[in-house]
Amino acid sequence: MSFKVIKSSFLSTVQDYGRLNHGEHGMSQSGVMDEHAYAWANHLLNNHFNDAVIEITFGGLQLEAQTDTFIAVTGADLDFKINEETAQMWHSLQIHKGDVLRWG
């Protein structure tokens, strides 16, 4: 799966669940802010629980799909659209090469 960034946004980051049990080495857990949405996204796609996601804060992100794939958009409603059509959240969605994904 790959995407071309058409428009970046404030605080859109790649995150996984974080690093557990490393506090003694001075490392915080870090990871996603919305664990519930993160877990559901990976569940909907049958991914491993610790697979990385794009965590989007405040919207504004636009991506172009470079391959056919499946995605799941979970979390806060940031007016998610595929090719300028409102798309369903909290479901597995098939997208195609060239589709433009937009949040907010």
PDB file of C-alpha atoms in Angstrom:
ATOM      1  CA  MET A   1       0.000   0.000   0.000  1.00  0.00           C
ATOM      2  CA  SER A   2       1.350   3.425  -0.854  1.00  0.00           C
ATOM      3  CA  PHE A   3       0.014   6.957  -1.042  1.00  0.00           C
ATOM      4  CA  LYS A   4       1.150  10.207  -2.616  1.00  0.00           C
ATOM      5  CA  VAL A   5       0.722  13.203  -0.322  1.00  0.00           C
ATOM      6  CA  ILE A   6      -1.270  15.861  -2.181  1.00  0.00           C
ATOM      7  CA  LYS A   7      -1.658  18.130   0.838  1.00  0.00           C
ATOM      8  CA  SER A   8      -0.074  17.606   4.221  1.00  0.00           C
ATOM      9  CA  SER A   9      -1.777  18.604   7.428  1.00  0.00           C
ATOM     10  CA  PHE A  10      -0.921  19.669  10.930  1.00  0.00           C
ATOM     11  CA  LEU A  11      -0.234  16.655  13.160  1.00  0.00           C
ATOM     12  CA  SER A  12      -0.764  13.752  10.775  1.00  0.00           C
ATOM     13  CA  THR A  13       1.679  11.093  11.889  1.00  0.00           C
ATOM     14  CA  VAL A  14       2.413   7.404  11.406  1.00  0.00           C
ATOM     15  CA  GLN A  15       1.837   5.624  14.725  1.00  0.00           C
ATOM     16  CA  ASP A  16       1.711   2.136  16.163  1.00  0.00           C
ATOM     17  CA  TYR A  17       0.747   0.981  19.659  1.00  0.00           C
ATOM     18  CA  GLY A  18       4.035   2.215  21.106  1.00  0.00           C
ATOM     19  CA  ARG A  19       6.896   0.703  23.051  1.00  0.00           C
ATOM     20  CA  LEU A  20       5.849  -1.138  26.185  1.00  0.00           C
ATOM     21  CA  ASN A  21       8.022  -1.919  29.218  1.00  0.00           C
ATOM     22  CA  HIS A  22      10.924   0.395  28.408  1.00  0.00           C
ATOM     23  CA  GLY A  23      10.312   3.016  31.111  1.00  0.00           C
ATOM     24  CA  GLU A  24      13.379   1.817  33.014  1.00  0.00           C
ATOM     25  CA  HIS A  25      15.431   2.897  29.985  1.00  0.00           C
ATOM     26  CA  GLY A  26      13.845   6.343  29.879  1.00  0.00           C
ATOM     27  CA  MET A  27      11.512   5.581  26.962  1.00  0.00           C
ATOM     28  CA  SER A  28       7.859   6.524  27.248  1.00  0.00           C
ATOM     29  CA  GLN A  29       5.259   4.280  25.605  1.00  0.00           C
ATOM     30  CA  SER A  30       4.330   6.896  22.969  1.00  0.00           C
ATOM     31  CA  GLY A  31       2.078   5.451  20.251  1.00  0.00           C
ATOM     32  CA  VAL A  32      -1.423   6.414  19.193  1.00  0.00           C
ATOM     33  CA  MET A  33      -3.617   8.882  21.072  1.00  0.00           C
ATOM     34  CA  ASP A  34      -6.931   7.100  20.322  1.00  0.00           C
ATOM     35  CA  GLU A  35      -6.311   3.450  21.213  1.00  0.00           C
ATOM     36  CA  HIS A  36      -9.948   2.476  20.603  1.00  0.00           C
ATOM     37  CA  ALA A  37      -9.999   3.821  17.027  1.00  0.00           C
ATOM     38  CA  TYR A  38      -6.536   2.358  16.394  1.00  0.00           C
ATOM     39  CA  ALA A  39      -7.565  -1.120  17.547  1.00  0.00           C
ATOM     40  CA  TRP A  40     -10.755  -1.039  15.460  1.00  0.00           C
ATOM     41  CA  ALA A  41      -8.924   0.087  12.309  1.00  0.00           C
ATOM     42  CA  ASN A  42      -6.529  -2.852  12.558  1.00  0.00           C
ATOM     43  CA  HIS A  43      -9.364  -5.239  13.441  1.00  0.00           C
ATOM     44  CA  LEU A  44     -11.470  -4.161  10.436  1.00  0.00           C
ATOM     45  CA  LEU A  45      -8.538  -4.876   8.120  1.00  0.00           C
ATOM     46  CA  ASN A  46      -7.500  -8.127   9.832  1.00  0.00           C
ATOM     47  CA  ASN A  47      -4.124  -6.568  10.615  1.00  0.00           C
ATOM     48  CA  HIS A  48      -1.820  -7.385  13.514  1.00  0.00           C
ATOM     49  CA  PHE A  49      -2.796  -5.342  16.586  1.00  0.00           C
ATOM     50  CA  ASN A  50       0.479  -3.365  16.423  1.00  0.00           C
ATOM     51  CA  ASP A  51       0.435  -2.477  12.699  1.00  0.00           C
ATOM     52  CA  ALA A  52       1.037   1.196  12.010  1.00  0.00           C
ATOM     53  CA  VAL A  53      -1.724   3.647  11.094  1.00  0.00           C
ATOM     54  CA  ILE A  54      -1.880   7.265   9.979  1.00  0.00           C
ATOM     55  CA  GLU A  55      -3.226   9.254  12.906  1.00  0.00           C
ATOM     56  CA  ILE A  56      -4.824  12.495  11.698  1.00  0.00           C
ATOM     57  CA  THR A  57      -5.485  15.448  13.983  1.00  0.00           C
ATOM     58  CA  PHE A  58      -7.543  18.445  12.792  1.00  0.00           C
ATOM     59  CA  GLY A  59      -8.009  17.147   9.212  1.00  0.00           C
ATOM     60  CA  GLY A  60      -6.691  18.840   6.088  1.00  0.00           C
ATOM     61  CA  LEU A  61      -4.805  15.786   4.808  1.00  0.00           C
ATOM     62  CA  GLN A  62      -5.196  14.732   1.159  1.00  0.00           C
ATOM     63  CA  LEU A  63      -3.681  11.525  -0.213  1.00  0.00           C
ATOM     64  CA  GLU A  64      -3.763   9.805  -3.595  1.00  0.00           C
ATOM     65  CA  ALA A  65      -3.788   5.995  -3.597  1.00  0.00           C
ATOM     66  CA  GLN A  66      -0.915   4.551  -5.625  1.00  0.00           C
ATOM     67  CA  THR A  67      -2.317   0.992  -5.575  1.00  0.00           C
ATOM     68  CA  ASP A  68      -5.625  -0.788  -5.096  1.00  0.00           C
ATOM     69  CA  THR A  69      -6.035  -1.630  -1.414  1.00  0.00           C
ATOM     70  CA  PHE A  70      -8.370  -1.661   1.567  1.00  0.00           C
ATOM     71  CA  ILE A  71      -8.487   1.022   4.261  1.00  0.00           C
ATOM     72  CA  ALA A  72     -10.460   1.689   7.428  1.00  0.00           C
ATOM     73  CA  VAL A  73     -11.135   5.195   8.736  1.00  0.00           C
ATOM     74  CA  THR A  74     -11.978   5.325  12.438  1.00  0.00           C
ATOM     75  CA  GLY A  75     -11.951   7.927  15.198  1.00  0.00           C
ATOM     76  CA  ALA A  76     -13.337  11.449  15.120  1.00  0.00           C
ATOM     77  CA  ASP A  77     -15.476  12.546  12.165  1.00  0.00           C
ATOM     78  CA  LEU A  78     -13.182  14.749  10.072  1.00  0.00           C
ATOM     79  CA  ASP A  79     -15.464  14.901   7.004  1.00  0.00           C
ATOM     80  CA  PHE A  80     -13.707  12.000   5.246  1.00  0.00           C
ATOM     81  CA  LYS A  81     -14.253  11.792   1.477  1.00  0.00           C
ATOM     82  CA  ILE A  82     -13.092   9.584  -1.373  1.00  0.00           C
ATOM     83  CA  ASN A  83     -13.045  11.422  -4.713  1.00  0.00           C
ATOM     84  CA  GLU A  84     -15.147  14.188  -3.090  1.00  0.00           C
ATOM     85  CA  GLU A  85     -17.903  11.705  -2.113  1.00  0.00           C
ATOM     86  CA  THR A  86     -18.650  11.231   1.586  1.00  0.00           C
ATOM     87  CA  ALA A  87     -17.274   7.850   2.636  1.00  0.00           C
ATOM     88  CA  GLN A  88     -18.284   5.523   5.433  1.00  0.00           C
ATOM     89  CA  MET A  89     -16.266   5.379   8.615  1.00  0.00           C
ATOM     90  CA  TRP A  90     -15.767   2.391  10.915  1.00  0.00           C
ATOM     91  CA  HIS A  91     -15.891  -0.056   7.957  1.00  0.00           C
ATOM     92  CA  SER A  92     -13.362  -1.696   5.662  1.00  0.00           C
ATOM     93  CA  LEU A  93     -13.348   0.200   2.348  1.00  0.00           C
ATOM     94  CA  GLN A  94     -11.821  -0.816  -0.967  1.00  0.00           C
ATOM     95  CA  ILE A  95     -10.001   1.987  -2.752  1.00  0.00           C
ATOM     96  CA  HIS A  96      -8.364   2.025  -6.168  1.00  0.00           C
ATOM     97  CA  LYS A  97      -5.208   3.475  -7.674  1.00  0.00           C
ATOM     98  CA  GLY A  98      -5.798   7.180  -8.317  1.00  0.00           C
ATOM     99  CA  ASP A  99      -8.527   7.609  -5.686  1.00  0.00           C
ATOM    100  CA  VAL A 100      -8.127  10.827  -3.709  1.00  0.00           C
ATOM    101  CA  LEU A 101      -8.748  10.626   0.035  1.00  0.00           C
ATOM    102  CA  ARG A 102      -9.500  13.840   1.924  1.00  0.00           C
ATOM    103  CA  TRP A 103     -10.096  14.622   5.570  1.00  0.00           C
ATOM    104  CA  GLY A 104     -11.706  17.969   6.395  1.00  0.00           C
TER     105      GLY A 104
END
